[in-house]
Amino acid sequence: MSVTFTGPPPRSRNTKHALIATELADRPGEWAIVQRLASIARASSAAQAIRSGRLAAYPDGAFEAVARSVVEQGRVEHRVYARFVGAEQ
């Protein structure tokens, strides 16, 4: 095994969360499914991270998010729904 030393990684704003946040901001007030996760606990944690601004892509108070378990065609999905509400609600 070998490693390659190259210096610090680039500072990228094109993370998956930055792209999701941009899409939500383009359609303010509209709910969107932003993630489908393996458990409601993981979905709830992700929704909380979005609501609280714990992730840099979602400034505190600018986004709403909820987690829901949805049954469709006999299959359960654990979804994170989010929407952009602006800097102030």
Tab-separated table of N, CA and C in Angstrom:
chain	number	residue	atom	x	y	z
A	1	MET	N	0.848	-1.178	0.000
A	1	MET	CA	0.000	0.000	0.000
A	1	MET	C	0.890	1.237	0.000
A	2	SER	N	0.533	2.224	-0.769
A	2	SER	CA	1.301	3.464	-0.734
A	2	SER	C	0.344	4.643	-0.614
A	3	VAL	N	0.853	5.730	-0.132
A	3	VAL	CA	0.059	6.953	0.018
A	3	VAL	C	0.654	8.039	-0.865
A	4	THR	N	-0.162	9.029	-1.188
A	4	THR	CA	0.302	10.155	-1.979
A	4	THR	C	0.104	11.430	-1.173
A	5	PHE	N	1.162	12.167	-0.968
A	5	PHE	CA	1.077	13.425	-0.238
A	5	PHE	C	0.904	14.561	-1.240
A	6	THR	N	-0.179	15.344	-1.085
A	6	THR	CA	-0.473	16.376	-2.084
A	6	THR	C	-0.761	17.748	-1.507
A	7	GLY	N	-0.899	17.859	-0.215
A	7	GLY	CA	-1.289	19.137	0.372
A	7	GLY	C	-2.736	19.073	0.831
A	8	PRO	N	-3.287	20.178	1.301
A	8	PRO	CA	-4.656	20.131	1.828
A	8	PRO	C	-5.677	19.899	0.713
A	9	PRO	N	-6.813	19.277	1.067
A	9	PRO	CA	-7.852	19.068	0.061
A	9	PRO	C	-8.493	20.408	-0.331
A	10	PRO	N	-9.037	20.492	-1.531
A	10	PRO	CA	-9.668	21.743	-1.950
A	10	PRO	C	-10.904	22.036	-1.104
A	11	ARG	N	-11.184	23.302	-0.923
A	11	ARG	CA	-12.398	23.702	-0.212
A	11	ARG	C	-13.528	23.770	-1.225
A	12	SER	N	-14.345	22.760	-1.204
A	12	SER	CA	-15.403	22.659	-2.203
A	12	SER	C	-16.747	23.037	-1.616
A	13	ARG	N	-17.466	23.872	-2.301
A	13	ARG	CA	-18.825	24.222	-1.913
A	13	ARG	C	-19.834	23.361	-2.663
A	14	ASN	N	-19.347	22.435	-3.481
A	14	ASN	CA	-20.234	21.597	-4.273
A	14	ASN	C	-20.487	20.254	-3.598
A	15	THR	N	-20.698	20.286	-2.290
A	15	THR	CA	-21.058	19.059	-1.596
A	15	THR	C	-22.491	18.704	-1.947
A	16	LYS	N	-22.893	17.482	-1.659
A	16	LYS	CA	-24.277	17.100	-1.969
A	16	LYS	C	-25.256	17.974	-1.200
A	17	HIS	N	-24.913	18.367	0.033
A	17	HIS	CA	-25.822	19.223	0.799
A	17	HIS	C	-25.889	20.636	0.240
A	18	ALA	N	-24.783	21.155	-0.243
A	18	ALA	CA	-24.795	22.486	-0.863
A	18	ALA	C	-25.674	22.480	-2.109
A	19	LEU	N	-25.598	21.415	-2.889
A	19	LEU	CA	-26.424	21.308	-4.091
A	19	LEU	C	-27.903	21.186	-3.735
A	20	ILE	N	-28.223	20.393	-2.701
A	20	ILE	CA	-29.608	20.267	-2.246
A	20	ILE	C	-30.120	21.614	-1.746
A	21	ALA	N	-29.327	22.305	-0.923
A	21	ALA	CA	-29.743	23.601	-0.385
A	21	ALA	C	-30.011	24.605	-1.498
A	22	THR	N	-29.196	24.594	-2.534
A	22	THR	CA	-29.398	25.502	-3.675
A	22	THR	C	-30.703	25.182	-4.391
A	23	GLU	N	-30.971	23.899	-4.594
A	23	GLU	CA	-32.227	23.515	-5.250
A	23	GLU	C	-33.431	23.936	-4.423
A	24	LEU	N	-33.364	23.760	-3.106
A	24	LEU	CA	-34.473	24.168	-2.240
A	24	LEU	C	-34.662	25.681	-2.274
A	25	ALA	N	-33.566	26.424	-2.248
A	25	ALA	CA	-33.648	27.889	-2.265
A	25	ALA	C	-34.222	28.409	-3.581
A	26	ASP	N	-34.057	27.647	-4.654
A	26	ASP	CA	-34.616	28.037	-5.941
A	26	ASP	C	-36.140	27.923	-5.978
A	27	ARG	N	-36.709	27.169	-5.028
A	27	ARG	CA	-38.164	26.971	-4.973
A	27	ARG	C	-38.625	27.152	-3.532
A	28	PRO	N	-38.547	28.385	-3.004
A	28	PRO	CA	-38.865	28.631	-1.598
A	28	PRO	C	-40.283	28.190	-1.230
A	29	GLY	N	-40.379	27.618	-0.038
A	29	GLY	CA	-41.669	27.212	0.490
A	29	GLY	C	-42.157	25.855	0.022
A	30	GLU	N	-41.526	25.258	-0.978
A	30	GLU	CA	-41.953	23.952	-1.493
A	30	GLU	C	-41.213	22.830	-0.779
A	31	TRP	N	-41.971	21.863	-0.289
A	31	TRP	CA	-41.362	20.700	0.353
A	31	TRP	C	-40.776	19.767	-0.700
A	32	ALA	N	-39.650	19.158	-0.380
A	32	ALA	CA	-39.006	18.187	-1.266
A	32	ALA	C	-38.458	17.036	-0.424
A	33	ILE	N	-38.452	15.856	-0.996
A	33	ILE	CA	-37.778	14.725	-0.353
A	33	ILE	C	-36.299	14.887	-0.661
A	34	VAL	N	-35.489	15.047	0.378
A	34	VAL	CA	-34.058	15.279	0.158
A	34	VAL	C	-33.203	14.065	0.498
A	35	GLN	N	-33.769	13.122	1.260
A	35	GLN	CA	-33.031	11.903	1.573
A	35	GLN	C	-34.004	10.773	1.867
A	36	ARG	N	-33.575	9.566	1.567
A	36	ARG	CA	-34.266	8.336	1.957
A	36	ARG	C	-33.233	7.524	2.734
A	37	LEU	N	-33.540	7.230	3.992
A	37	LEU	CA	-32.542	6.584	4.848
A	37	LEU	C	-33.038	5.242	5.375
A	38	ALA	N	-32.134	4.495	5.979
A	38	ALA	CA	-32.405	3.123	6.404
A	38	ALA	C	-33.316	3.030	7.625
A	39	SER	N	-33.395	4.087	8.439
A	39	SER	CA	-34.226	4.027	9.649
A	39	SER	C	-34.807	5.407	9.935
A	40	ILE	N	-35.878	5.411	10.707
A	40	ILE	CA	-36.478	6.688	11.083
A	40	ILE	C	-35.544	7.464	12.012
A	41	ALA	N	-34.738	6.755	12.784
A	41	ALA	CA	-33.778	7.435	13.664
A	41	ALA	C	-32.759	8.227	12.841
A	42	ARG	N	-32.258	7.621	11.773
A	42	ARG	CA	-31.289	8.318	10.915
A	42	ARG	C	-31.947	9.483	10.188
A	43	ALA	N	-33.178	9.278	9.736
A	43	ALA	CA	-33.906	10.349	9.054
A	43	ALA	C	-34.171	11.504	10.017
A	44	SER	N	-34.548	11.204	11.244
A	44	SER	CA	-34.800	12.243	12.247
A	44	SER	C	-33.533	13.025	12.561
A	45	SER	N	-32.413	12.320	12.660
A	45	SER	CA	-31.134	12.970	12.922
A	45	SER	C	-30.752	13.908	11.772
A	46	ALA	N	-30.960	13.455	10.537
A	46	ALA	CA	-30.647	14.288	9.372
A	46	ALA	C	-31.548	15.521	9.331
A	47	ALA	N	-32.837	15.335	9.623
A	47	ALA	CA	-33.764	16.475	9.640
A	47	ALA	C	-33.357	17.486	10.708
A	48	GLN	N	-32.958	17.008	11.877
A	48	GLN	CA	-32.513	17.891	12.954
A	48	GLN	C	-31.262	18.659	12.546
A	49	ALA	N	-30.336	18.008	11.860
A	49	ALA	CA	-29.109	18.674	11.411
A	49	ALA	C	-29.432	19.800	10.433
A	50	ILE	N	-30.426	19.586	9.571
A	50	ILE	CA	-30.832	20.629	8.624
A	50	ILE	C	-31.500	21.780	9.372
A	51	ARG	N	-32.454	21.465	10.250
A	51	ARG	CA	-33.186	22.515	10.993
A	51	ARG	C	-32.271	23.376	11.849
A	52	SER	N	-31.303	22.752	12.484
A	52	SER	CA	-30.460	23.458	13.456
A	52	SER	C	-29.296	24.203	12.819
A	53	GLY	N	-29.077	23.977	11.523
A	53	GLY	CA	-27.939	24.617	10.875
A	53	GLY	C	-26.620	23.946	11.194
A	54	ARG	N	-26.673	22.717	11.715
A	54	ARG	CA	-25.448	21.992	12.054
A	54	ARG	C	-24.601	21.705	10.810
A	55	LEU	N	-25.261	21.623	9.663
A	55	LEU	CA	-24.550	21.470	8.397
A	55	LEU	C	-24.433	22.850	7.764
A	56	ALA	N	-23.245	23.214	7.332
A	56	ALA	CA	-22.976	24.564	6.825
A	56	ALA	C	-23.862	24.947	5.643
A	57	ALA	N	-24.312	23.992	4.870
A	57	ALA	CA	-25.133	24.287	3.695
A	57	ALA	C	-26.511	24.819	4.067
A	58	TYR	N	-26.945	24.557	5.312
A	58	TYR	CA	-28.281	24.953	5.760
A	58	TYR	C	-28.174	25.928	6.933
A	59	PRO	N	-28.090	27.234	6.669
A	59	PRO	CA	-27.983	28.194	7.779
A	59	PRO	C	-29.164	28.060	8.748
A	60	ASP	N	-28.873	28.206	10.030
A	60	ASP	CA	-29.873	28.074	11.081
A	60	ASP	C	-31.073	28.978	10.805
A	61	GLY	N	-32.268	28.379	10.773
A	61	GLY	CA	-33.496	29.132	10.581
A	61	GLY	C	-33.917	29.328	9.140
A	62	ALA	N	-33.056	29.011	8.197
A	62	ALA	CA	-33.389	29.226	6.785
A	62	ALA	C	-34.107	28.034	6.161
A	63	PHE	N	-34.066	26.880	6.836
A	63	PHE	CA	-34.672	25.675	6.294
A	63	PHE	C	-35.520	24.984	7.352
A	64	GLU	N	-36.618	24.398	6.917
A	64	GLU	CA	-37.410	23.526	7.765
A	64	GLU	C	-37.173	22.103	7.274
A	65	ALA	N	-37.239	21.145	8.191
A	65	ALA	CA	-37.062	19.742	7.801
A	65	ALA	C	-37.801	18.852	8.783
A	66	VAL	N	-38.361	17.773	8.262
A	66	VAL	CA	-39.044	16.776	9.079
A	66	VAL	C	-38.704	15.389	8.549
A	67	ALA	N	-38.833	14.405	9.413
A	67	ALA	CA	-38.637	13.010	9.020
A	67	ALA	C	-39.979	12.308	9.094
A	68	ARG	N	-40.255	11.477	8.121
A	68	ARG	CA	-41.498	10.718	8.089
A	68	ARG	C	-41.237	9.313	7.560
A	69	SER	N	-41.945	8.347	8.134
A	69	SER	CA	-41.968	6.992	7.589
A	69	SER	C	-43.215	6.900	6.725
A	70	VAL	N	-43.033	6.477	5.493
A	70	VAL	CA	-44.119	6.425	4.527
A	70	VAL	C	-44.207	5.011	3.973
A	71	VAL	N	-45.431	4.493	3.905
A	71	VAL	CA	-45.645	3.163	3.334
A	71	VAL	C	-46.256	3.342	1.951
A	72	GLU	N	-45.560	2.826	0.968
A	72	GLU	CA	-46.041	2.855	-0.413
A	72	GLU	C	-45.888	1.472	-1.004
A	73	GLN	N	-46.980	0.937	-1.528
A	73	GLN	CA	-46.985	-0.396	-2.145
A	73	GLN	C	-46.395	-1.448	-1.211
A	74	GLY	N	-46.757	-1.345	0.064
A	74	GLY	CA	-46.314	-2.315	1.053
A	74	GLY	C	-44.879	-2.172	1.513
A	75	ARG	N	-44.191	-1.141	1.058
A	75	ARG	CA	-42.781	-0.930	1.416
A	75	ARG	C	-42.641	0.339	2.259
A	76	VAL	N	-41.868	0.272	3.324
A	76	VAL	CA	-41.660	1.427	4.199
A	76	VAL	C	-40.413	2.178	3.774
A	77	GLU	N	-40.562	3.493	3.629
A	77	GLU	CA	-39.414	4.375	3.372
A	77	GLU	C	-39.330	5.386	4.502
A	78	HIS	N	-38.110	5.679	4.916
A	78	HIS	CA	-37.868	6.695	5.939
A	78	HIS	C	-37.289	7.899	5.215
A	79	ARG	N	-38.072	8.961	5.127
A	79	ARG	CA	-37.723	10.104	4.289
A	79	ARG	C	-37.438	11.349	5.113
A	80	VAL	N	-36.580	12.185	4.546
A	80	VAL	CA	-36.353	13.523	5.084
A	80	VAL	C	-36.949	14.497	4.073
A	81	TYR	N	-37.894	15.294	4.543
A	81	TYR	CA	-38.502	16.348	3.736
A	81	TYR	C	-37.926	17.676	4.214
A	82	ALA	N	-37.649	18.569	3.301
A	82	ALA	CA	-37.101	19.881	3.678
A	82	ALA	C	-37.637	20.953	2.737
A	83	ARG	N	-37.605	22.187	3.238
A	83	ARG	CA	-37.948	23.328	2.388
A	83	ARG	C	-37.199	24.562	2.867
A	84	PHE	N	-36.978	25.467	1.920
A	84	PHE	CA	-36.301	26.737	2.204
A	84	PHE	C	-37.367	27.733	2.627
A	85	VAL	N	-37.148	28.395	3.762
A	85	VAL	CA	-38.110	29.385	4.255
A	85	VAL	C	-37.494	30.784	4.345
A	86	GLY	N	-36.223	30.902	4.021
A	86	GLY	CA	-35.550	32.203	4.093
A	86	GLY	C	-34.858	32.375	5.427
A	87	ALA	N	-34.192	33.491	5.553
A	87	ALA	CA	-33.410	33.753	6.770
A	87	ALA	C	-34.291	33.935	7.990
A	88	GLU	N	-35.476	34.451	7.820
A	88	GLU	CA	-36.390	34.651	8.935
A	88	GLU	C	-37.725	34.021	8.606
A	89	GLN	N	-38.311	33.371	9.617
A	89	GLN	CA	-39.623	32.745	9.417
A	89	GLN	C	-40.732	33.702	9.776
